Amino acid sequence: MMKELVEVKVNKSLGTIESNLDVVKASIESYIKDYETYAVSEDTLKDSKQLVADLRKQQKALDDERKQIKKDWNAPFTEWEKKAKDVIALYDKPILLINDQLLKFEEDRKSKKRVDIRIAYMELVSAIDMNNELEDYCPIEKIYDSKWENASVSMKSIKEEIQQKLEAVGMQIDTIRSMESEFEDKGLEEFKKTLNLQSAIQLMNQYKKQKEEILARQEAERKAKEERERLEAERAEKERIAAEQRAAEEKAEAERRAAEVKEEPFPDLPEMDEDPFIEPEAQEEIPFAMDGPFEEEQPFGEDKLYIRVECPASRSKELEEILNNMNLEWRYM
C-alpha cells in the first residue's frame, strides 16, 4: 500500500507598510499648481535649470525607496518560492511513471476496440451486401470515426452507425443505377472515390451534355456537307443543262445552215445553159460540175450512193465547208 503524502500547510503573516505618501502627493499637486503659469526667461534661466534638477532628484529618491521596500517585502516570499519549486519538481517522477503505464493501457484498449470494430464491420457487410460490392465502394477507412475508440462509446452504437452508413451507400448505388445512364460506369467510379451521390450525378450529366454537344456538332456538320453537295449538284446540273442547250443550239444552227445550203447550194454560181452532168470533154469552161453515180470506184463502200463533183480550185475550200456542214463523206479524186 502506498504511503500518503504530507499535505502542504503554509502560515502567512502579512505585514503592512506605513509611509507619508499621501502627504507627499498633496504637496506635489500643490507644487504643480504654483508652476502651471511658470515661464522661463533670460533672467530665470539658471534658476529654472536648477529647479528641474531638484525635482528629478526628489523623483529618483522616491523611486529608489519603492524598489528597496519591494525587495525587502518580497524576500520571505522569494525564499519560500524557491523551496516550493524544488518540492513541486519531486512530483514529476511518480507522475511520469504511472502516466506512461496509463497511456499504454489506453492504447492497448483502443487497439483491441479497433479490432472489434473491424470485425463488426465485416459481419455487417456480409449481412447487408448482396452484390458483394459494398466493401469496394465503402471500405471501413472511408466511414471510420475516431470517436468510436473512446471508452464511453459502446459497440452497440458503433454497429448501428456502421449499418446506417453501409445501407445509405447501398441505396445511393441503387439510385445511380436506376438512372439507367449510358455513363453509369463513370458515375459509379466517381461515387466510389468520393461517396458523394451529387458529385456522381453531376459527372454523368456532364458526360451526357458533352455527348449531346458532340452529336449536335456532327449533325450540323452533316447538314452543312449535304447542303454543299446539294448546291454543287445544282451547279453541275445547271452547267449540264446549259451545255446541252448550247449543243442543241449549235446543232440547230448547223441544221439551219445545212438546210440553207440544200435550198441554194451554190448561190454565187452563174446560171448555165448546158447540162452540168454531160461528159467533161464536152464542156469547155464550167466553174465546177458533178458526174452522176459511178461504179468503177467505190471509196466508201458498196451500199453508198456516190456523186462525183468537179469545181475550180479557187472554190474548193467553199465546197469543202458546204459538204462538211451537210455531214457528207467526201474525198479528192
Coordinates of C-alpha atoms in Angstrom, one line a residue:
M1 CA 0.0 0.0 0.0
M2 CA 1.4 3.4 -1.0
K3 CA 2.2 5.9 1.7
E4 CA 0.1 9.0 1.9
L5 CA 1.9 12.3 1.2
V6 CA 2.0 15.0 3.8
E7 CA -0.3 17.9 2.9
V8 CA 1.3 21.2 2.4
K9 CA 0.5 23.8 5.0
V10 CA 1.6 27.5 5.0
N11 CA 1.2 30.1 7.7
K12 CA 1.2 33.6 6.3
S13 CA 2.0 36.6 8.4
L14 CA 1.2 39.6 6.1
G15 CA 2.6 42.9 7.3
T16 CA 1.8 46.5 6.5
I17 CA 3.9 49.4 5.1
E18 CA 3.4 52.7 6.7
S19 CA 4.5 56.0 4.9
N20 CA 3.6 59.6 4.3
L21 CA 2.9 59.1 0.6
D22 CA -0.5 60.8 0.9
V23 CA 1.1 64.0 2.3
V24 CA 3.8 63.9 -0.4
K25 CA 1.2 63.5 -3.1
A26 CA -0.7 66.6 -1.8
S27 CA 2.4 68.7 -1.6
I28 CA 3.4 67.8 -5.2
E29 CA 0.0 68.6 -6.5
S30 CA 0.1 72.0 -4.8
Y31 CA 3.6 72.5 -6.1
I32 CA 2.5 71.8 -9.6
K33 CA -0.3 74.4 -9.4
D34 CA 2.3 77.0 -8.4
Y35 CA 4.2 76.3 -11.6
E36 CA 1.3 76.0 -14.1
T37 CA 2.0 79.6 -15.3
Y38 CA 5.8 79.4 -14.9
A39 CA 7.7 80.9 -17.8
V40 CA 11.4 80.6 -18.5
S41 CA 13.2 83.8 -19.3
E42 CA 16.7 85.1 -19.7
D43 CA 16.7 86.2 -16.0
T44 CA 15.3 82.9 -14.7
L45 CA 17.2 80.5 -17.0
K46 CA 19.8 79.4 -14.4
D47 CA 17.2 79.0 -11.6
S48 CA 14.9 77.1 -13.9
K49 CA 17.6 74.5 -14.7
Q50 CA 18.4 74.1 -11.0
L51 CA 14.6 73.7 -10.3
V52 CA 14.3 70.8 -12.8
A53 CA 17.4 69.1 -11.4
D54 CA 16.0 69.3 -7.9
L55 CA 12.6 67.8 -9.0
R56 CA 14.3 64.9 -10.8
K57 CA 16.5 64.2 -7.7
Q58 CA 13.4 64.0 -5.5
Q59 CA 11.6 61.8 -8.0
K60 CA 14.5 59.4 -8.2
A61 CA 14.9 59.2 -4.4
L62 CA 11.2 58.2 -4.1
D63 CA 11.5 55.5 -6.8
D64 CA 14.7 54.1 -5.2
E65 CA 12.8 53.8 -1.9
R66 CA 10.0 52.0 -3.7
K67 CA 12.4 49.4 -5.2
Q68 CA 14.1 48.8 -1.8
I69 CA 10.8 48.3 0.0
K70 CA 9.7 45.8 -2.6
K71 CA 12.9 43.8 -2.3
D72 CA 12.6 43.7 1.5
W73 CA 8.9 42.9 1.3
N74 CA 9.4 40.0 -1.3
A75 CA 12.5 38.5 0.4
P76 CA 10.5 36.0 2.6
F77 CA 8.3 35.0 -0.4
T78 CA 11.3 34.6 -2.7
E79 CA 12.9 32.2 -0.3
W80 CA 9.7 30.2 0.2
E81 CA 9.0 30.1 -3.5
K82 CA 12.4 28.5 -4.3
K83 CA 11.8 25.7 -1.8
A84 CA 8.2 25.2 -3.1
K85 CA 9.5 24.8 -6.7
D86 CA 12.0 22.2 -5.6
V87 CA 9.3 20.2 -3.9
I88 CA 6.9 20.5 -6.8
A89 CA 9.5 19.0 -9.1
L90 CA 9.6 15.9 -7.0
Y91 CA 6.1 15.0 -8.1
D92 CA 7.2 14.6 -11.7
K93 CA 8.9 11.2 -11.3
P94 CA 5.9 9.3 -9.9
I95 CA 3.5 11.1 -12.3
L96 CA 5.5 10.1 -15.4
L97 CA 6.0 6.5 -14.2
I98 CA 2.3 6.0 -13.6
N99 CA 1.1 8.0 -16.6
D100 CA 3.2 6.1 -19.1
Q101 CA 1.5 2.9 -17.9
L102 CA -1.9 4.6 -18.2
L103 CA -1.1 5.6 -21.8
K104 CA 0.0 2.1 -22.7
F105 CA -3.1 0.7 -21.1
E106 CA -5.3 3.1 -23.0
E107 CA -3.6 2.3 -26.3
D108 CA -4.0 -1.4 -25.7
R109 CA -7.7 -0.8 -25.1
K110 CA -8.1 1.2 -28.3
S111 CA -6.2 -1.3 -30.3
K112 CA -8.5 -4.1 -29.1
K113 CA -11.5 -1.9 -29.8
R114 CA -10.3 -1.2 -33.4
V115 CA -10.1 -4.9 -34.0
D116 CA -13.7 -5.3 -32.6
I117 CA -14.9 -2.5 -34.8
R118 CA -13.3 -4.1 -37.9
I119 CA -14.9 -7.5 -37.1
A120 CA -18.3 -5.8 -36.6
Y121 CA -17.9 -4.0 -40.0
M122 CA -17.1 -7.3 -41.8
E123 CA -20.1 -9.0 -40.3
L124 CA -22.4 -6.2 -41.3
V125 CA -21.0 -6.0 -44.8
S126 CA -21.6 -9.7 -45.2
A127 CA -25.2 -9.4 -43.9
I128 CA -26.1 -6.3 -46.0
D129 CA -24.1 -6.6 -49.2
M130 CA -26.0 -9.0 -51.5
N131 CA -23.9 -7.9 -54.6
N132 CA -20.5 -8.3 -52.8
E133 CA -19.6 -4.7 -53.8
L134 CA -20.1 -2.6 -50.7
E135 CA -16.6 -3.3 -49.3
D136 CA -15.2 -1.9 -52.6
Y137 CA -17.3 1.2 -52.5
C138 CA -17.3 1.7 -48.8
P139 CA -14.2 0.3 -47.1
I140 CA -14.1 0.9 -43.3
E141 CA -11.4 3.6 -43.7
K142 CA -13.9 5.8 -45.5
I143 CA -16.5 5.7 -42.7
Y144 CA -14.3 5.2 -39.7
D145 CA -14.8 7.7 -36.8
S146 CA -12.0 8.0 -34.3
K147 CA -14.6 8.8 -31.5
W148 CA -15.6 5.1 -31.7
E149 CA -12.4 4.3 -29.9
N150 CA -13.5 6.3 -26.8
A151 CA -14.4 4.1 -23.8
S152 CA -17.7 6.0 -23.5
V153 CA -18.9 4.8 -26.9
S154 CA -20.5 1.3 -26.9
M155 CA -20.0 -1.3 -29.5
K156 CA -23.8 -1.4 -30.0
S157 CA -23.9 2.2 -31.0
I158 CA -20.9 1.7 -33.3
K159 CA -22.6 -1.2 -35.1
E160 CA -25.8 0.8 -35.6
E161 CA -23.8 3.7 -37.1
I162 CA -21.8 1.4 -39.4
Q163 CA -25.0 -0.3 -40.5
Q164 CA -26.7 3.0 -41.3
K165 CA -23.7 4.2 -43.4
L166 CA -23.5 0.9 -45.3
E167 CA -27.2 0.9 -46.1
A168 CA -27.0 4.6 -47.2
V169 CA -24.2 3.8 -49.5
G170 CA -26.1 0.8 -51.0
M171 CA -29.2 2.9 -51.6
Q172 CA -27.1 5.6 -53.3
I173 CA -25.5 3.0 -55.6
D174 CA -29.0 1.8 -56.5
T175 CA -30.0 5.4 -57.2
I176 CA -27.2 5.8 -59.7
R177 CA -28.1 2.5 -61.4
S178 CA -31.8 3.4 -61.5
M179 CA -31.0 6.4 -63.7
E180 CA -30.0 3.9 -66.5
S181 CA -27.5 6.3 -67.8
E182 CA -25.1 5.2 -70.5
F183 CA -22.4 6.8 -68.4
E184 CA -23.3 4.8 -65.3
D185 CA -19.8 3.4 -65.0
K186 CA -18.4 7.0 -64.8
G187 CA -20.9 7.8 -62.1
L188 CA -20.1 4.7 -60.1
E189 CA -16.4 5.3 -60.4
E190 CA -16.8 8.9 -59.1
F191 CA -19.0 7.7 -56.2
K192 CA -16.5 5.0 -55.3
K193 CA -13.9 7.7 -54.9
T194 CA -15.9 10.3 -53.1
L195 CA -19.1 8.6 -51.7
N196 CA -20.8 11.8 -52.9
L197 CA -24.0 11.0 -54.8
Q198 CA -24.5 14.6 -56.0
S199 CA -20.9 14.6 -57.4
A200 CA -21.5 11.3 -59.2
I201 CA -24.8 12.5 -60.8
Q202 CA -23.2 15.8 -61.9
L203 CA -20.4 13.9 -63.6
M204 CA -22.9 11.7 -65.5
N205 CA -24.8 14.7 -66.6
Q206 CA -21.6 16.4 -67.8
Y207 CA -20.8 13.4 -69.9
K208 CA -24.3 13.3 -71.3
K209 CA -24.1 17.0 -72.1
Q210 CA -20.8 16.6 -73.8
K211 CA -22.1 13.8 -76.0
E212 CA -25.2 15.8 -76.9
E213 CA -22.9 18.7 -77.9
I214 CA -20.7 16.4 -80.0
L215 CA -23.8 14.8 -81.7
A216 CA -25.3 18.2 -82.4
R217 CA -22.0 19.4 -83.9
Q218 CA -21.7 16.3 -86.0
E219 CA -25.3 16.7 -87.2
A220 CA -24.6 20.4 -88.1
E221 CA -21.5 19.3 -90.0
R222 CA -23.5 16.6 -91.8
K223 CA -26.3 19.0 -92.8
A224 CA -23.7 21.6 -93.9
K225 CA -22.0 18.9 -96.0
E226 CA -25.3 17.8 -97.5
E227 CA -26.1 21.4 -98.3
R228 CA -22.7 21.9 -100.0
E229 CA -23.3 18.7 -102.0
R230 CA -26.8 19.8 -103.0
L231 CA -25.5 23.2 -104.1
E232 CA -22.7 21.5 -106.0
A233 CA -25.2 19.1 -107.7
E234 CA -27.4 22.0 -108.6
R235 CA -24.5 23.9 -110.1
A236 CA -23.4 20.8 -112.0
E237 CA -27.0 20.2 -113.3
K238 CA -27.2 23.8 -114.4
E239 CA -23.9 23.5 -116.2
R240 CA -25.1 20.2 -117.8
I241 CA -28.4 21.8 -119.0
A242 CA -26.5 24.8 -120.2
A243 CA -24.1 22.6 -122.1
E244 CA -27.0 20.6 -123.6
Q245 CA -28.7 23.8 -124.6
R246 CA -25.5 25.1 -126.3
A247 CA -25.1 21.8 -128.1
A248 CA -28.7 21.9 -129.2
E249 CA -28.4 25.4 -130.3
E250 CA -25.2 24.6 -132.2
K251 CA -26.9 21.6 -133.8
A252 CA -29.9 23.6 -134.8
E253 CA -27.7 26.3 -136.2
A254 CA -25.8 23.7 -138.2
E255 CA -29.0 22.1 -139.5
R256 CA -30.3 25.6 -140.4
R257 CA -27.2 26.3 -142.3
A258 CA -27.3 22.9 -144.0
A259 CA -30.9 23.5 -145.0
E260 CA -29.9 26.8 -146.5
V261 CA -27.2 25.1 -148.4
K262 CA -29.6 22.4 -149.7
E263 CA -32.0 25.1 -150.9
E264 CA -29.3 27.1 -152.6
P265 CA -26.0 25.1 -152.5
F266 CA -24.1 27.5 -154.8
P267 CA -25.9 30.9 -154.8
D268 CA -22.9 32.7 -156.3
L269 CA -22.6 30.4 -159.4
P270 CA -23.7 31.8 -162.7
E271 CA -26.6 30.2 -164.5
M272 CA -25.6 27.6 -167.1
D273 CA -27.4 26.8 -170.3
E274 CA -25.8 23.5 -170.7
D275 CA -26.5 20.3 -168.7
P276 CA -23.9 20.2 -165.9
F277 CA -23.8 16.4 -166.0
I278 CA -22.6 16.0 -169.6
E279 CA -19.2 14.4 -170.2
P280 CA -16.3 16.6 -169.1
E281 CA -14.8 16.6 -172.5
A282 CA -17.9 18.3 -174.0
Q283 CA -17.6 21.3 -171.7
E284 CA -15.0 23.9 -172.3
E285 CA -15.4 26.2 -169.3
I286 CA -17.6 25.1 -166.5
P287 CA -16.9 26.5 -162.9
F288 CA -17.5 23.1 -161.5
A289 CA -19.6 20.1 -162.4
M290 CA -20.9 16.8 -161.0
D291 CA -20.9 13.4 -162.6
G292 CA -23.7 11.0 -161.6
P293 CA -23.3 7.7 -159.9
F294 CA -20.2 5.8 -160.8
E295 CA -19.5 2.2 -160.3
E296 CA -15.8 1.8 -161.1
E297 CA -14.5 3.4 -157.9
Q298 CA -16.4 2.9 -154.6
P299 CA -14.2 4.5 -151.9
F300 CA -16.9 4.5 -149.2
G301 CA -18.5 1.0 -149.6
E302 CA -20.9 -0.7 -152.0
D303 CA -24.1 0.4 -150.1
K304 CA -23.4 4.1 -150.6
L305 CA -24.6 6.5 -153.3
Y306 CA -21.6 8.2 -154.9
I307 CA -21.6 11.5 -156.6
R308 CA -18.6 13.0 -158.4
V309 CA -18.3 16.8 -158.1
E310 CA -15.8 18.9 -160.0
C311 CA -15.1 22.6 -159.2
P312 CA -12.4 25.1 -159.8
A313 CA -9.5 25.1 -157.4
S314 CA -10.4 28.6 -156.3
R315 CA -13.8 27.3 -155.0
S316 CA -12.6 24.1 -153.4
K317 CA -12.5 25.5 -149.8
E318 CA -16.0 26.8 -150.1
L319 CA -17.2 23.3 -151.4
E320 CA -15.4 21.6 -148.5
E321 CA -17.3 23.7 -146.0
I322 CA -20.6 23.0 -147.6
L323 CA -20.0 19.2 -147.7
N324 CA -18.9 19.2 -144.1
N325 CA -22.0 21.2 -142.9
M326 CA -24.1 18.6 -144.7
N327 CA -22.3 15.8 -142.9
L328 CA -21.4 14.2 -146.2
E329 CA -18.4 11.9 -146.7
W330 CA -16.1 13.1 -149.4
R331 CA -12.5 12.9 -150.7
Y332 CA -10.4 14.2 -153.5
M333 CA -10.3 12.0 -156.7

